[in-house]
mmCIF file of C-alpha atoms and ligand atoms in Angstrom:
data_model
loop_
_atom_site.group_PDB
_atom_site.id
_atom_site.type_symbol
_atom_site.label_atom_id
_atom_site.label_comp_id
_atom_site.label_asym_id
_atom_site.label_seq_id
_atom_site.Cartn_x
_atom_site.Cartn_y
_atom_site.Cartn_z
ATOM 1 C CA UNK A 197 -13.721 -96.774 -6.179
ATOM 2 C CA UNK A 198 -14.837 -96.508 -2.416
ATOM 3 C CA UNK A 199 -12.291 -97.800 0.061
ATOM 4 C CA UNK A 200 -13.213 -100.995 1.740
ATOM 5 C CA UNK A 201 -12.829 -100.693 5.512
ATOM 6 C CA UNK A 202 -11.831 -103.544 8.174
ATOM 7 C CA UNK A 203 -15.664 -102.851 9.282
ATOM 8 C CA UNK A 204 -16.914 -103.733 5.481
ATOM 9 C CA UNK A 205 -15.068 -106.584 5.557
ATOM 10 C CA UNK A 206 -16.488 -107.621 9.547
ATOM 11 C CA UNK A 207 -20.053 -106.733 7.884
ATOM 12 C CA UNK A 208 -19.249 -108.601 4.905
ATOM 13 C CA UNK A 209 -18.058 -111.771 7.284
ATOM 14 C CA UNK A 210 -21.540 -111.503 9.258
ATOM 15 C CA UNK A 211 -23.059 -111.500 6.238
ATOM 16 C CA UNK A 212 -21.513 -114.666 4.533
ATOM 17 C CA UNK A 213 -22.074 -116.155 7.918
ATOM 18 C CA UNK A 214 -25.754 -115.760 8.031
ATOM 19 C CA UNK A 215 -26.389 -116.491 4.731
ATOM 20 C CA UNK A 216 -25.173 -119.823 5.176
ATOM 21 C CA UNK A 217 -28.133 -120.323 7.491
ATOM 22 C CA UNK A 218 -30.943 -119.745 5.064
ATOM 23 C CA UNK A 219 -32.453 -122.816 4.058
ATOM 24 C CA UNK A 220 -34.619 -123.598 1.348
ATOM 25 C CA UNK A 221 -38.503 -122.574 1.780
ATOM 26 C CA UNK A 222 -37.685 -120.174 4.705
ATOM 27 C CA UNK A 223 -39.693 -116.971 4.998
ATOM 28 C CA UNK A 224 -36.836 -114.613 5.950
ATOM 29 C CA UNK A 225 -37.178 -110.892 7.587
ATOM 30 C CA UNK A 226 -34.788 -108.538 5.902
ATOM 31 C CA UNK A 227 -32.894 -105.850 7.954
ATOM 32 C CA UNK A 228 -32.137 -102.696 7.243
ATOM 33 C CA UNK A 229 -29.047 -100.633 7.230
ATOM 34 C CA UNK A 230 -25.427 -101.194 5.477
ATOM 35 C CA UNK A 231 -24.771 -105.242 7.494
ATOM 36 C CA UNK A 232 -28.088 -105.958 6.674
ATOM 37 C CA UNK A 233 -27.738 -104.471 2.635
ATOM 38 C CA UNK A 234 -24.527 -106.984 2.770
ATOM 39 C CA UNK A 235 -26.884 -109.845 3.892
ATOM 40 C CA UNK A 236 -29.112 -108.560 0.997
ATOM 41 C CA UNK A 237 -26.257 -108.919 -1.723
ATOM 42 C CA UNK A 238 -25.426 -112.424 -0.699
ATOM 43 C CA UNK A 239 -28.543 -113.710 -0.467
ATOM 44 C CA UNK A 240 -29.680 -112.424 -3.750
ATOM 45 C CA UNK A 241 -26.767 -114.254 -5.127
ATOM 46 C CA UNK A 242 -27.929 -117.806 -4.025
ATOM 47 C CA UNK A 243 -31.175 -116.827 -5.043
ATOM 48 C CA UNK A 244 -29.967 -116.360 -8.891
ATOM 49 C CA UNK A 245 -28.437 -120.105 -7.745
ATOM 50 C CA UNK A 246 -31.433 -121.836 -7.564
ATOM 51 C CA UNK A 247 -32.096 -120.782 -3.676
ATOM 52 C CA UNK A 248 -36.094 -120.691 -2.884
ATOM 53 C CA UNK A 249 -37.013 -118.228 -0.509
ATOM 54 C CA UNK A 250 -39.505 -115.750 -0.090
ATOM 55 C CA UNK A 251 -38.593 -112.319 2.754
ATOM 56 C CA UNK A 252 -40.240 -109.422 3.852
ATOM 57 C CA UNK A 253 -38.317 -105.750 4.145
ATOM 58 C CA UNK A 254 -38.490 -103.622 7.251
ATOM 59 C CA UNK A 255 -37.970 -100.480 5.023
ATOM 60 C CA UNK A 256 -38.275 -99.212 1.715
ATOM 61 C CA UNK A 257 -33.968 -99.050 1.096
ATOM 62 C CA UNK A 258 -34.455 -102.865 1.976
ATOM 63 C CA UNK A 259 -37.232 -103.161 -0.298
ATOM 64 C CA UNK A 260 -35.430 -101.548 -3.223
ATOM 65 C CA UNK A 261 -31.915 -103.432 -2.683
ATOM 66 C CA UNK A 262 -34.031 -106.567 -2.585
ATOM 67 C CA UNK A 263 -35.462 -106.288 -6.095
ATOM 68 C CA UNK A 264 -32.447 -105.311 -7.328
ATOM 69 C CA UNK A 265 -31.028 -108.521 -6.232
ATOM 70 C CA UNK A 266 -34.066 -110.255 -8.252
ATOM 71 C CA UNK A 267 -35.089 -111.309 -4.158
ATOM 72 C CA UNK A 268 -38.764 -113.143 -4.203
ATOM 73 C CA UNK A 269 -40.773 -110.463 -1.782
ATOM 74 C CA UNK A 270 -44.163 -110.968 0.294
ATOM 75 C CA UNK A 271 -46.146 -108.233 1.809
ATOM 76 C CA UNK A 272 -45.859 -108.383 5.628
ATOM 77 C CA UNK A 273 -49.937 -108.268 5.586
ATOM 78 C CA UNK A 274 -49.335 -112.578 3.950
ATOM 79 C CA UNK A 275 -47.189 -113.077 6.508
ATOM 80 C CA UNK A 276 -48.054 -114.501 10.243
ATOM 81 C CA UNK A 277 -44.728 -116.026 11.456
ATOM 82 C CA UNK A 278 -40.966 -115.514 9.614
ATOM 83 C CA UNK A 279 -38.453 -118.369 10.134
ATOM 84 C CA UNK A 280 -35.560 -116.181 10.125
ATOM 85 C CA UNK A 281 -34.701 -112.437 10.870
ATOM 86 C CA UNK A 282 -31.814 -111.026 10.028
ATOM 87 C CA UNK A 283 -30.740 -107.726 10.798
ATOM 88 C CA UNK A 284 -28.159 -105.343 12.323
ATOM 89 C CA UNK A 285 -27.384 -103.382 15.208
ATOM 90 C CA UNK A 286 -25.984 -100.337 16.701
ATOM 91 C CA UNK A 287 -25.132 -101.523 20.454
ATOM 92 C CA UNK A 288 -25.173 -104.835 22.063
ATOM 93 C CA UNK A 289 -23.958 -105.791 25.600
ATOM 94 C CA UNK A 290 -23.362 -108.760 27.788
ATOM 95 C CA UNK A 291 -27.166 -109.490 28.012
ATOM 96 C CA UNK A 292 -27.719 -109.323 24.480
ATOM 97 C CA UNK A 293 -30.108 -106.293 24.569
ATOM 98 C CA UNK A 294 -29.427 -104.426 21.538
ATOM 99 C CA UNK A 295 -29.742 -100.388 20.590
ATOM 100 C CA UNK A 296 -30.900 -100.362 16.696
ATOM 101 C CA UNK A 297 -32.822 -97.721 14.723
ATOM 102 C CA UNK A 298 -29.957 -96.052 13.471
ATOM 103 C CA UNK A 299 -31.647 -96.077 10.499
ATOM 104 C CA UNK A 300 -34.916 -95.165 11.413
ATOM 105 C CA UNK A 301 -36.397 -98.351 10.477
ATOM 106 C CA UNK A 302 -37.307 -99.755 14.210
ATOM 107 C CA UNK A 303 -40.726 -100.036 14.299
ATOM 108 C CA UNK A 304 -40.544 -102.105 11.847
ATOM 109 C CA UNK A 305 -37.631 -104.244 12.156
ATOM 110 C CA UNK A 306 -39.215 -104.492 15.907
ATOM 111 C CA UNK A 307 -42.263 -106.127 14.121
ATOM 112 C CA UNK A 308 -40.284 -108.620 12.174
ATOM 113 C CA UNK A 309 -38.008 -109.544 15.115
ATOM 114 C CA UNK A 310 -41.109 -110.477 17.485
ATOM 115 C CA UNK A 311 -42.477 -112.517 14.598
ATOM 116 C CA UNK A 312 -39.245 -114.286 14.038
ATOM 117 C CA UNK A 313 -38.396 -117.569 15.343
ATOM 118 C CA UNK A 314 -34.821 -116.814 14.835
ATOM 119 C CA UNK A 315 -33.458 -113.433 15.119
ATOM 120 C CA UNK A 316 -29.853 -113.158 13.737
ATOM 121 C CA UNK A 317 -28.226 -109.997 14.457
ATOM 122 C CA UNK A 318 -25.075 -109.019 12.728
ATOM 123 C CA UNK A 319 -22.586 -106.840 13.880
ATOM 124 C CA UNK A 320 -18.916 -106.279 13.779
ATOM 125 C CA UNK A 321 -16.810 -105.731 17.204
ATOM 126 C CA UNK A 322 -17.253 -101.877 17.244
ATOM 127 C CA UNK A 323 -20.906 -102.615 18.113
ATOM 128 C CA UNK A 324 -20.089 -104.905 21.498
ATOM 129 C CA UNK A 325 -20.779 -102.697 24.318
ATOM 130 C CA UNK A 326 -20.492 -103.216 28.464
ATOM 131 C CA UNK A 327 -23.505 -101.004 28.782
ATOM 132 C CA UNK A 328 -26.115 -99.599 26.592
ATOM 133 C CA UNK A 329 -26.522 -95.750 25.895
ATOM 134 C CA UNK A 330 -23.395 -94.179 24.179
ATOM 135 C CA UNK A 331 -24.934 -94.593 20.603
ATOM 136 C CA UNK A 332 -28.479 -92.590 21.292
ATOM 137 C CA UNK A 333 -31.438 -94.505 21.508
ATOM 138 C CA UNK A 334 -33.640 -93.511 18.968
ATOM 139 C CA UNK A 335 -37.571 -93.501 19.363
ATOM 140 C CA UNK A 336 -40.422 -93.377 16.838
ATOM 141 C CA UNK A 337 -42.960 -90.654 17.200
ATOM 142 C CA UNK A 338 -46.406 -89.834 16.080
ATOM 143 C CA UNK A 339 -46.021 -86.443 14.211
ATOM 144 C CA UNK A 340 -49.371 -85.451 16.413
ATOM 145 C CA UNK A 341 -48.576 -83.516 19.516
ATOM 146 C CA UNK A 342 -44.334 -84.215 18.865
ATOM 147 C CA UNK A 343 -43.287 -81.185 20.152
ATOM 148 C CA UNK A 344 -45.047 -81.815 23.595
ATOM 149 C CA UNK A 345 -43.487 -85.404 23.184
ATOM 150 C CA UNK A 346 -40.590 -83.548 22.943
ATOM 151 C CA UNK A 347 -40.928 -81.785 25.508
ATOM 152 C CA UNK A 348 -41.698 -84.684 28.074
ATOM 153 C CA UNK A 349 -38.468 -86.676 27.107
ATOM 154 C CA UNK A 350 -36.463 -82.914 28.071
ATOM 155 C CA UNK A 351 -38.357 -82.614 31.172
ATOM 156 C CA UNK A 352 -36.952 -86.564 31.851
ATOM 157 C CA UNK A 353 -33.966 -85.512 31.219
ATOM 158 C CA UNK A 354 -33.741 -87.750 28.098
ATOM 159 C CA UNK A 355 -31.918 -84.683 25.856
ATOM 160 C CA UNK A 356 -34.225 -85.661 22.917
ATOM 161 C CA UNK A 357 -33.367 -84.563 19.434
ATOM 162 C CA UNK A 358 -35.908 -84.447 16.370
ATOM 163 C CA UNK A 359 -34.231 -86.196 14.105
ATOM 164 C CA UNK A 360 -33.299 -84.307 10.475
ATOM 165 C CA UNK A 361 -32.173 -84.898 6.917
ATOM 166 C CA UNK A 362 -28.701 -83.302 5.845
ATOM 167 C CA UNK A 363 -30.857 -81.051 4.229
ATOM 168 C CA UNK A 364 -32.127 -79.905 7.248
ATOM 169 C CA UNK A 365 -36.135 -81.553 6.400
ATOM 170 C CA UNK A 366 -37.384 -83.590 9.317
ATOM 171 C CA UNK A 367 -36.799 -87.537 8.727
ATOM 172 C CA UNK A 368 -40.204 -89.208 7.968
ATOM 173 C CA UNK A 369 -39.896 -92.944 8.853
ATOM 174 C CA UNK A 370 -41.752 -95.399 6.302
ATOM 175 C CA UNK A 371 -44.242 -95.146 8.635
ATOM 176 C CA UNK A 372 -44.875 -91.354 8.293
ATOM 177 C CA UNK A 373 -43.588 -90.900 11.436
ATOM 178 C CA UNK A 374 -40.677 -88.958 13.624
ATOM 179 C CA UNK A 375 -37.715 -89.984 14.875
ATOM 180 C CA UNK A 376 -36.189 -88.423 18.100
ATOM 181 C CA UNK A 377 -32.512 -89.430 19.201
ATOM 182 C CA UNK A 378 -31.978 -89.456 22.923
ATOM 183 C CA UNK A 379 -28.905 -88.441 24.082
ATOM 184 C CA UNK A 380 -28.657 -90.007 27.528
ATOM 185 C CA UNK A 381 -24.750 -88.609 28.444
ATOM 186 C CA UNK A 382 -24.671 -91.367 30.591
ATOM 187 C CA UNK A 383 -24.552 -95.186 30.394
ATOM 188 C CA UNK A 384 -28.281 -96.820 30.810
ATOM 189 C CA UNK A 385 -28.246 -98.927 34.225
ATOM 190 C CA UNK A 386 -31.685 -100.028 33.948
ATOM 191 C CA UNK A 387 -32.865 -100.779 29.871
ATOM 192 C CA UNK A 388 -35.817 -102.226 30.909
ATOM 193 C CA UNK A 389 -36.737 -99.863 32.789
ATOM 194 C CA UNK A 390 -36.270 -96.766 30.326
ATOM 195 C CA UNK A 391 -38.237 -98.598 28.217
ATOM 196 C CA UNK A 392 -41.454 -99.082 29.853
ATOM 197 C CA UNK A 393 -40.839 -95.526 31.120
ATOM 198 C CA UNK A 394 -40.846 -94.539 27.168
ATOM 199 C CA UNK A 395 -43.441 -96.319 26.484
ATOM 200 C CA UNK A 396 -45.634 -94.525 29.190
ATOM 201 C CA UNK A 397 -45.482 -91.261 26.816
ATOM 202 C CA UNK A 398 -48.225 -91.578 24.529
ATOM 203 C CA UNK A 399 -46.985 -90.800 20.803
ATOM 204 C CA UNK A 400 -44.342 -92.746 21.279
ATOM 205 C CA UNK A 401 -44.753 -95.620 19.300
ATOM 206 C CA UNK A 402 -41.831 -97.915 20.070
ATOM 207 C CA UNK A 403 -38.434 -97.848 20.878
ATOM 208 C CA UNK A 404 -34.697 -98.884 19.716
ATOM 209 C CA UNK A 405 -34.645 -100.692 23.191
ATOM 210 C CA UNK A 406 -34.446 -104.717 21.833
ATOM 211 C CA UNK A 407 -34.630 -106.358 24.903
ATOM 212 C CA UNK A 408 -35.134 -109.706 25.779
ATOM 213 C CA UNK A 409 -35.691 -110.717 22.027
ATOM 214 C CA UNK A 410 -33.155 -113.880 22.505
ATOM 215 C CA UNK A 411 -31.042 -112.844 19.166
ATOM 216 C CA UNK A 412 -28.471 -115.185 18.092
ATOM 217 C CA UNK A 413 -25.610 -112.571 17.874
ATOM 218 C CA UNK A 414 -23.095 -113.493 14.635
ATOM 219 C CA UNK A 415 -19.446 -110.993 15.050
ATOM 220 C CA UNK A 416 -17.669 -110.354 12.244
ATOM 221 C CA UNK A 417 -14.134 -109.307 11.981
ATOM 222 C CA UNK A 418 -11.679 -107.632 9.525
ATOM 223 C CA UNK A 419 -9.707 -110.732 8.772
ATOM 224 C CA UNK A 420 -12.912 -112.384 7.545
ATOM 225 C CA UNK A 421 -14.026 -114.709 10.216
ATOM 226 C CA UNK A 422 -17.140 -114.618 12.202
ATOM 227 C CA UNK A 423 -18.397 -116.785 14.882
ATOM 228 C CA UNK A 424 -21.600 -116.770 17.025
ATOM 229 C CA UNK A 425 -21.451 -114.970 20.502
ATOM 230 C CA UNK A 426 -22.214 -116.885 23.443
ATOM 231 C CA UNK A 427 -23.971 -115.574 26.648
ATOM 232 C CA UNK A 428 -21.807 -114.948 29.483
HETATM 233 C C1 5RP B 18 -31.567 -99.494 11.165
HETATM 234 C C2 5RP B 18 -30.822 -100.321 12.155
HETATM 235 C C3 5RP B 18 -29.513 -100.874 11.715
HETATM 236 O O1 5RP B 18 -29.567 -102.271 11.793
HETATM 237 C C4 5RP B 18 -28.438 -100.317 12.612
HETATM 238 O O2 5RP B 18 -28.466 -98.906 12.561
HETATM 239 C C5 5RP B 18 -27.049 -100.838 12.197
HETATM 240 O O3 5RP B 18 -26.712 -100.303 10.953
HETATM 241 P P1 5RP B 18 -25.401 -100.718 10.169
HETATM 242 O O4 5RP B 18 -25.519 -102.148 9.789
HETATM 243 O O5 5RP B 18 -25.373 -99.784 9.001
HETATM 244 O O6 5RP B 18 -24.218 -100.481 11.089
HETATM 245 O O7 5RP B 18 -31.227 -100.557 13.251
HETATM 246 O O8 5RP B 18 -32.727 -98.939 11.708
#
């Protein structure tokens, strides 16, 4: 049996947390990654209670964890606003810009944020940061022309990486796409900035930057408690 870390039990925390947020009718976005899988299991329990919800996935793991939990699922192509988001993250700092595609799902957990009218991100402490950049910010990548993209992030002195199974295959997103990692070595000083710059390279398709997408930030911790994280 798998060990269960103080971080399962922060995730687990967020998780509960959230769920207690869902209310009855709600189109929800589902996350992706192991905080958001958490959310998943939870929710799928209330659901076998009686809960009536319907959710969309921003990735095929989602997708599959969803109908395991018996969770009712819409196509994204029904769907023109969600009520609540829920998802996880790899950074977030003071401003409550976030760093997520750790996964390789951010294009379209990006989607399903901007659609959102609440966007609850859930993280435990390890993920509170003073400044974006030591996790690497990924970026999704048309496979078309990928080396040159490649090539234009080195030149920036981004330290791009294509991003690979353990097997040593290149990671296809659900999108068909590529994933490169960039390893800034430094802390970023200007997020917003990057990001438009990264957006400037054609083939890049969107970025792990989340900025200025007003998330309400739940933190979990090992002893079980989690509690909403206010601006400063
Ligand atoms: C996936 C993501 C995840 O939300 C992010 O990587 C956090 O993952 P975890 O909950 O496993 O720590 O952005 O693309």
């Amino acid at each position: 049996m798998p060990q269960v870390t103080n971080q399962d039990k922060a995730k687990e925390a967020a998780a509960r947390y959230a769920v207690e947020h869902v209310k009855p009718g709600m189109v929800l976005g589902l996350g992706s990654g192991s905080t958001s899988k958490k959310f998943v299991e939870q929710l799928g329990a209330k659901c076998r209670l009686g809960l009536e919800i319907k959710a969309v996935c921003t990735s095929s793991a989602t997708e599959l964890a969803a109908k395991q939990h018996k969770i009712p699922l819409i196509p994204i192509e029904q769907v023109l606003q969600i009520d609540l988001a829920v998802d996880g993250a790899d950074e977030v700092d003071k401003n409550h810009h976030l760093v997520k595609g750790g996964g390789g799902a951010l294009l379209r957990e990006k989607i399903v944020a901007f659609h959102a009218k609440t966007f609850l991100v859930l993280i435990d402490e390890s993920k509170l940061v003073t400044r974006l950049g030591k996790f690497p910010v990924p970026v999704e990548v048309a496979p078309f022309g990928a080396s040159a993209t490649l090539e234009a992030l080195s030149s920036l002195g981004m330290n791009p990486s294509l991003r690979k199974k353990p097997d040593g295959a290149v990671f296809i997103t659900d999108n068909g796409n590529y994933t490169i990692d960039l390893h800034l070595n430094a802390l970023i000083e200007h997020p917003i900035e990057l990001d438009r710059q990264l957006k400037n390279i054609p083939g890049i398709l969107e970025t792990g930057l989340f900025l200025n997408y007003q998330p309400v930030i739940i933190v979990g911790n090992s002893v079980g408690n989690a509690k909403q994280l206010e601006k400063k």
